[in-house]
Structure formats: structure tokens, C-alpha cells
XYZ file of C-alpha atoms in Angstrom:
345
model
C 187.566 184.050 31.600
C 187.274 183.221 35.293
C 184.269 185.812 35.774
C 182.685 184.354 32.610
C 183.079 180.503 33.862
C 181.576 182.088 37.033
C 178.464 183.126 35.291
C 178.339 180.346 33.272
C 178.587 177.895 36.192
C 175.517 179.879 37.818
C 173.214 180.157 35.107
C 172.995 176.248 34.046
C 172.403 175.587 37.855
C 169.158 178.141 37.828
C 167.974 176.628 34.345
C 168.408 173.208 35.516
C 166.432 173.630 38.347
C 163.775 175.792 36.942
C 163.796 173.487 34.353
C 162.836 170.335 36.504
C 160.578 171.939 38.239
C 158.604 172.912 35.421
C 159.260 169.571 34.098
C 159.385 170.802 30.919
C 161.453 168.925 28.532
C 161.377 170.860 25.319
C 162.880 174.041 26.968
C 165.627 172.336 28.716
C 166.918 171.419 24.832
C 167.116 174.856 23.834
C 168.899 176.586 27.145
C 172.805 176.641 25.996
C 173.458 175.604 29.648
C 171.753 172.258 29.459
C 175.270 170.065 28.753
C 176.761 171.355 32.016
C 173.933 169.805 33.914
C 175.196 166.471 33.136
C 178.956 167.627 32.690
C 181.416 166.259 35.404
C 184.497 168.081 34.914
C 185.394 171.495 34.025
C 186.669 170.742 30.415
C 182.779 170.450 29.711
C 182.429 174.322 31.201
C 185.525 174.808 29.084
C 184.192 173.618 26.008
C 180.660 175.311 26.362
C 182.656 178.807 27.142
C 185.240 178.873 24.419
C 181.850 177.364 21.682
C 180.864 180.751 23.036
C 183.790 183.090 22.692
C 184.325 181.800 19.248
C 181.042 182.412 18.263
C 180.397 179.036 17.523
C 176.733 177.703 17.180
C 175.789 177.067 21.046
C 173.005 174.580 20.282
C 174.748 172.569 17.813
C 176.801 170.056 20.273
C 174.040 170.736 23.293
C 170.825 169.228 21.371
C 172.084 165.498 20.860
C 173.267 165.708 24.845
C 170.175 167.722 26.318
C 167.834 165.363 24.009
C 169.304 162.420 25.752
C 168.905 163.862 29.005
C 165.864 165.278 28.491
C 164.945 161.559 27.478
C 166.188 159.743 30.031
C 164.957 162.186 32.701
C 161.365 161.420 31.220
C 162.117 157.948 31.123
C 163.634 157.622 34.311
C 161.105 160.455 36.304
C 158.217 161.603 35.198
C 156.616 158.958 32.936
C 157.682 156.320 35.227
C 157.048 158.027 39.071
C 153.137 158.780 37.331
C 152.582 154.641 36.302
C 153.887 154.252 39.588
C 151.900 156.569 41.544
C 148.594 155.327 39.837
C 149.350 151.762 40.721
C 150.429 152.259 44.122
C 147.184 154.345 44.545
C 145.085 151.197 43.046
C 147.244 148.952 44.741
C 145.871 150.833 48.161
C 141.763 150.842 47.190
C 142.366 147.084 46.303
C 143.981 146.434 49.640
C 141.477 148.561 51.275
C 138.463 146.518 49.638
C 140.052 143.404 50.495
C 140.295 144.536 54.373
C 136.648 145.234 54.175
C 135.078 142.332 53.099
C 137.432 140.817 55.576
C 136.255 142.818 58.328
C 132.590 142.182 57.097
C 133.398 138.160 56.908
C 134.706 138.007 60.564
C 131.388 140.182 61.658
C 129.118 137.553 60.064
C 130.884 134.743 61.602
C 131.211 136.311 65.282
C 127.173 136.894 63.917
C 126.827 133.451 63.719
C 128.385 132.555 66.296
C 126.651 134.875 69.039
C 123.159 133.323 68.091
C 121.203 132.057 70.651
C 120.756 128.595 71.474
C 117.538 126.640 72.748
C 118.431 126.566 76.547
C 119.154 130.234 76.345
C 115.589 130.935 75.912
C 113.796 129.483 78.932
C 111.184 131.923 79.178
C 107.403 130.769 77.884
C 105.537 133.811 79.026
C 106.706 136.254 76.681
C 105.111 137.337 73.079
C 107.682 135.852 70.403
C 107.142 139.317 68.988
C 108.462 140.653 71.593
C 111.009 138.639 71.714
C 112.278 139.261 68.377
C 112.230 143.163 68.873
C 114.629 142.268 71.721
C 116.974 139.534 71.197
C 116.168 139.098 67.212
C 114.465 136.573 64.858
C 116.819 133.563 65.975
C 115.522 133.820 69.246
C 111.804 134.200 68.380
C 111.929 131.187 66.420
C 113.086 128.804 69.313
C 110.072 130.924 71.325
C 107.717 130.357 68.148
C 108.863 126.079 68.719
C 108.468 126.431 72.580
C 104.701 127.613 71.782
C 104.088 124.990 68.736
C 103.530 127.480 66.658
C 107.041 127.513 63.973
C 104.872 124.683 61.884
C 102.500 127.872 61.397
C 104.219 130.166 61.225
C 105.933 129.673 58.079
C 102.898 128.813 55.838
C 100.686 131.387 54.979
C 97.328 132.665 56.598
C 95.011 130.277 54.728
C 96.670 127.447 55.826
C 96.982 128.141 59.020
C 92.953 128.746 59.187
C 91.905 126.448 56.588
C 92.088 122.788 56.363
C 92.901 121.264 52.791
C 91.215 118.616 51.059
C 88.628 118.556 54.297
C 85.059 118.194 54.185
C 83.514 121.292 52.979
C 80.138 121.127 53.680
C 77.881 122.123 56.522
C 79.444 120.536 60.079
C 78.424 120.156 63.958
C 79.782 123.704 64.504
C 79.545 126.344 62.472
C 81.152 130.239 62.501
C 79.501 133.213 61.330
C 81.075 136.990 60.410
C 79.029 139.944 58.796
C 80.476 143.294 57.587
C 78.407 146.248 58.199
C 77.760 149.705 56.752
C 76.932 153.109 58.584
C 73.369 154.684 58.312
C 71.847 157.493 59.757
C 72.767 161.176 60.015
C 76.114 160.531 60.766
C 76.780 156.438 59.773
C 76.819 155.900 63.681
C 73.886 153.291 62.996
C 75.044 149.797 61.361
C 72.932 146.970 58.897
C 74.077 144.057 57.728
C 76.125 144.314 53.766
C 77.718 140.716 54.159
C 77.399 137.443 55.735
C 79.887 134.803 55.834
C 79.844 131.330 57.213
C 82.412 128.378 57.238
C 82.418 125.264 58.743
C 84.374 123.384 60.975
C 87.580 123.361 58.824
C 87.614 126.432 57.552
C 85.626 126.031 54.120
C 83.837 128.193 53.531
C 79.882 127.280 52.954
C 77.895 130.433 52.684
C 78.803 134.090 51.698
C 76.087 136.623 50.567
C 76.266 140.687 49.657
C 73.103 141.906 51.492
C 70.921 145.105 49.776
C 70.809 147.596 51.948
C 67.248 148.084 53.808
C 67.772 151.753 54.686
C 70.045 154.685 52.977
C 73.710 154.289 53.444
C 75.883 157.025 54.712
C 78.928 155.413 55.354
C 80.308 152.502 53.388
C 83.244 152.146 55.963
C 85.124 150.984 53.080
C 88.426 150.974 54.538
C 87.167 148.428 57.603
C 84.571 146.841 56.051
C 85.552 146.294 52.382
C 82.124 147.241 51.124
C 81.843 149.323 48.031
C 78.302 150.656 46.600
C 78.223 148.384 43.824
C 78.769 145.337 46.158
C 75.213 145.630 48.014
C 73.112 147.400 45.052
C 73.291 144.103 43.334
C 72.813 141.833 47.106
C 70.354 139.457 47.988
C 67.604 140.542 49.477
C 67.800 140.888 53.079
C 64.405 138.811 54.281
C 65.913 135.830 51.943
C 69.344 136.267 53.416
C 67.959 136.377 56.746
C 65.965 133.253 56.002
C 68.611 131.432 54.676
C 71.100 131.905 57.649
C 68.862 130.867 60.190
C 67.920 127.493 58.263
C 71.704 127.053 58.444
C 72.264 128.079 62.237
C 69.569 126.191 63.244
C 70.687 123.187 66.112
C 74.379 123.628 65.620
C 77.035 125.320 67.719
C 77.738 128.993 66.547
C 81.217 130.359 66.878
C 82.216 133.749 66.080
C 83.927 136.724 67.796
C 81.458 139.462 69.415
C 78.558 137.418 68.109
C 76.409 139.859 69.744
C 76.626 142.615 67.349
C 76.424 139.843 64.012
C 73.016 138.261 65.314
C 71.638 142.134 66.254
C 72.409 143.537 62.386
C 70.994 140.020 60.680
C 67.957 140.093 63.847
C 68.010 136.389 64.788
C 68.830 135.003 67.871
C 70.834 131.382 68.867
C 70.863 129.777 72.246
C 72.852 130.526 74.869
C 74.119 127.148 75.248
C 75.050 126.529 71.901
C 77.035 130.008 71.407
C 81.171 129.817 71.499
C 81.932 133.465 70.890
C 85.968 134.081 71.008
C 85.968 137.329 72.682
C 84.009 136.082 75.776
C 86.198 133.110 76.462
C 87.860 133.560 79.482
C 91.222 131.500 78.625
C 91.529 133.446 75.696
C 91.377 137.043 78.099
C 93.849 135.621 80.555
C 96.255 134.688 77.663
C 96.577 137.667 75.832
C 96.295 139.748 79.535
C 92.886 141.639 77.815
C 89.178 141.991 79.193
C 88.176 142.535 75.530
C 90.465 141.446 73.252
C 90.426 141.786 69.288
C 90.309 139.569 66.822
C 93.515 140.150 65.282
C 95.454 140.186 68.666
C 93.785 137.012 69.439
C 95.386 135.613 66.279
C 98.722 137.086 66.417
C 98.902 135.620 70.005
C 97.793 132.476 69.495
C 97.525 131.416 65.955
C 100.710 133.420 65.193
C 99.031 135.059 61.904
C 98.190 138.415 61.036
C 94.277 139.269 60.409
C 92.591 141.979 59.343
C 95.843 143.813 58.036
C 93.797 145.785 55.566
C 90.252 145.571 54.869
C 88.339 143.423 56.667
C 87.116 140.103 54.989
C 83.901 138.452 56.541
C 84.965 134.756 55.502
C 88.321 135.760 56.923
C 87.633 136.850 60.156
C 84.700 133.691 60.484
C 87.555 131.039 60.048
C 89.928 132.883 62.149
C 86.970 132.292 64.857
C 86.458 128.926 63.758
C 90.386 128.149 64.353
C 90.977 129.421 67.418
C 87.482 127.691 68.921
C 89.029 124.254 67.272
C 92.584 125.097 69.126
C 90.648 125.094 72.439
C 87.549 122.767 71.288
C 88.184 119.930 73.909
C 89.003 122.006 76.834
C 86.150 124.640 75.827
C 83.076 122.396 75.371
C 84.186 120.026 78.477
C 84.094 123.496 80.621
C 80.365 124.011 78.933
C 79.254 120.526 80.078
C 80.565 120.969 83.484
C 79.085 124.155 83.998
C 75.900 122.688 82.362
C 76.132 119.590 84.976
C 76.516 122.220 87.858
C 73.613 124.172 87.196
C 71.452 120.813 86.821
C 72.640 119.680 90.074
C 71.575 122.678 91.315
């Protein structure tokens, strides 16, 4: 008896713990050992060992007791530790989230916070672009103010060059822009495909396609914004020609690298009365450039981008036009003087 209570007492430990380790429920009911798991005296051990030296059914009394256990461990362990591991789990990603935007809340206020104020930017000699690569668009903005220029920057490039509800018809000063297309072996050569001429506010008062007078080679599409079936169906160019120096005639003419517009159309203006934008020495010093561009000219001054894409004659000859009206006072009193020094002379 002792030797078979020692087995006994061995074998329910080894099932038991198999048993919960396999978790396993339905296995645990059958092994005969299962009461003495949750037995706390030896009459259980008693019990179980005489069921079995009688012969008794072994599974008849275990079943109710190792169902129960087997019940209560699954209520009690498994079922329950699972529900608790996935909530503590969500419970953590929720937490985790909630730390984020946090942490992303207190980097957008010290954000705000670290901006830069007026009197931190002093400096008037610096390109707002510049500026904004730097420091950031906070601090290009005050720069933008400093300059005059916030007003335009935040309206868009025809406003900035254009003037609405102005008169658009033929003023005291007028600006002038052609495109041109390549002839010649190579395109190297240029004519005339399109002139464009505003007025004093921007309006726009004559824009022609021009036929071409010789074979073209290169459209320059990409600059120039020509395309073949643009020109085939121009003016021609004698009429053109004709009509542009009936309009030039006695006014001021503004443009940028007039030069190369009044070669390709063949006319000439007078000295005097020419205001060309690239030959104005204010505008060189500015922008720190012995021949500066159109577009940089605008970007630096007008704070607007030109000439982003292709090119657009009527464009480019009120970008002229505005930046000869930003300097009109200052620019035709320096013509005067210089025209009063050469008389005294």
C-alpha cells in the first residue's frame, strides 16, 4: 500500500504539471490522478487508491471534480490572463499614442514660440529668399515688410504687374517685348515671331504673331513659346513693322535689352527717349549684377517669379513696364539732369 500511495502521489504531480503546461483541459478530465491535484489530505489519496484496488470505475467520482477544476482553471487562467494580456497590450499603444501627440503638441508650441520677432531681423541688405532658406518663412516675411514688398507678395503675378480697372489704352510711356525664332544652318540667327506692347499700367495694347520672313530652324519652343502654327497664320511682317512704329513713335520706350527687340523688328527709337531695365545702373547695383536678367530683376525687386516656363512677350513687357514705374521719378529726374549737364556743356 505504502509503495502504491508512493506512485500514486508521483504520477498526479507529473500529469498535473504536464497538464498545465499544455493547458489542455480535456485531458486533465480523463487522467485518474486529476482529484489529487486539488485533494488536501491523504484520505483523498486514500480514496483514489482503494477506487483502484477494488476495481472500481476510476473516472466515475474524478470527472464531476476534474470538470470543475478544469473549469475554474480556465476561468480563473487562461481565458482571463489572454483578455487581460490583449487589453494591457492596447492599453500600452493607446498610452503610447497619447504621449506622441503630446510630444508633437509641446514641439509646435516651443515652434511657436521660437519664431522670430521684428527687431530680431535688423538686417535690410539681404535677399528675403535668402533669408527664408536660413532662418525660415517667419523671418522672410518681416524682411518681405522691411522691403514693402509683403502687400505683393501675396497676390499673384498679374497683380503685382498689372493695374486693375486702369486706363488701357495707349499712354506717355510705353514697353515693348518680342519672342524670336532661330534661322539659319544651325537656328543661331533670330527674326521676330511676336510683338507685345502694354502701356503704362500694365494693359496690354498691342500683341501680334509675326510670319516668318525666312525658313525656321528652331522654334525655341521651350523659351520662346512659339509653335509652327502660331506664325504660319501671323501678320505680315512689313504691316507689323508698320504698325509698331506708328505706336512707338514720340513716346518713351521701356523694355529690357531693347537692343536686340528693335534689331529683329529693324526700327530704331531715340536715345533719349529709351528706359531699357537692364542698362539702369540702380537696378545693377541692387541686385550686385553688370547684366542682370529679367527674372532676377523681378524676384529682387518686384518679389514675383517671371519667366518660370515659357516665355510670354506681354509678360515679360509689363514686368519692364513695372519695374521702370517703381523707379519712374528717380529714373527720368536722373535723365533730365544728365540732359541739363550736357546742355550746359
Amino acid at each position: 500500500l505504502l509503495k502504491q500511495k508512493a506512485n500514486n502521489s508521483n504520477k498526479p504531480l507529473s500529469t498535473a504539471q504536464t497538464d498545465t503546461k499544455k493547458k489542455q483541459p480535456l485531458k486533465a478530465t480523463k487522467s485518474p490522478e486529476a482529484p489529487a491535484v486539488n485533494g488536501n489530505g491523504n484520505a483523498v489519496k486514500a480514496k483514489s487508491t482503494n477506487k483502484m484496488d477494488n476495481g472500481s470505475a476510476k473516472d466515475s467520482s474524478a470527472k464531476p471534480e476534474s470538470k470543475g477544476v478544469t473549469v475554474n482553471k480556465n476561468l480563473n487562467g487562461t481565458k482571463s490572463n489572454g483578455k487581460g494580456c490583449k487589453e494591457k497590450k492596447k492599453n500600452d499603444i493607446v498610452v503610447k499614442e497619447k504621449d506622441e501627440l503630446k510630444h508633437k503638441r509641446r514641439k509646435a508650441e516651443e515652434h511657436v514660440e521660437q519664431q522670430p520677432k521684428e527687431a530680431d531681423i535688423w538686417f535690410d541688405d539681404v535677399d528675403p529668399k535668402d533669408i527664408e532658406a536660413a532662418i525660415g518663412p517667419e523671418a522672410a516675411k518681416i524682411a518681405r515688410r522691411n522691403l514693402g514688398l509683403e502687400a505683393e507678395q501675396c497676390q499673384s503675378v498679374e497683380k503685382v504687374l498689372v493695374r486693375e480697372k486702369a486706363f488701357d489704352g495707349l499712354t506717355r510711356a510705353v514697353a515693348l517685348d518680342c519672342e524670336m525664332v532661330g534661322v539659319g544652318p544651325k537656328g543661331e540667327d533670330s527674326i521676330v515671331a511676336r510683338v507685345s506692347i502694354v502701356n503704362q499700367f500694365g494693359k496690354c495694347v498691342y500683341d501680334k504673331y509675326v510670319k516668318p520672313t525666312e525658313k525656321v530652324t528652331d522654334y525655341r519652343t521651350a523659351v520662346s513659346g512659339i509653335r509652327p502654327q502660331n506664325i504660319n497664320t501671323g501678320e505680315d511682317f512689313k504691316t507689323v513693322q508698320k504698325e509698331v512704329a506708328e505706336i512707338l513713335k514720340g513716346r518713351i520706350l521701356v523694355g529690357h535689352a531693347l537692343k536686340n527687340d528693335l534689331k529683329v523688328l529693324l526700327l530704331d527709337h531715340p536715345h533719349k527717349k529709351i528706359r531699357d531695365t537692364q542698362r539702369y545702373k540702380p537696378f545693377k547695383q541692387r541686385v550686385k549684377s553688370s547684366r542682370p536678367s529679367l527674372k532676377l530683376l523681378c524676384e529682387r525687386l518686384l518679389n514675383v517669379q517671371v519667366q518660370t516656363a515659357e516665355h510670354c512677350s506681354i509678360q515679360d513687357a509689363q514686368a519692364a513696364m513695372r519695374l521702370y514705374t517703381l523707379e519712374k521719378g528717380m529714373w527720368e529726374a536722373a535723365v533730365k539732369n544728365k540732359a541739363n549737364n550736357k546742355n550746359c556743356k
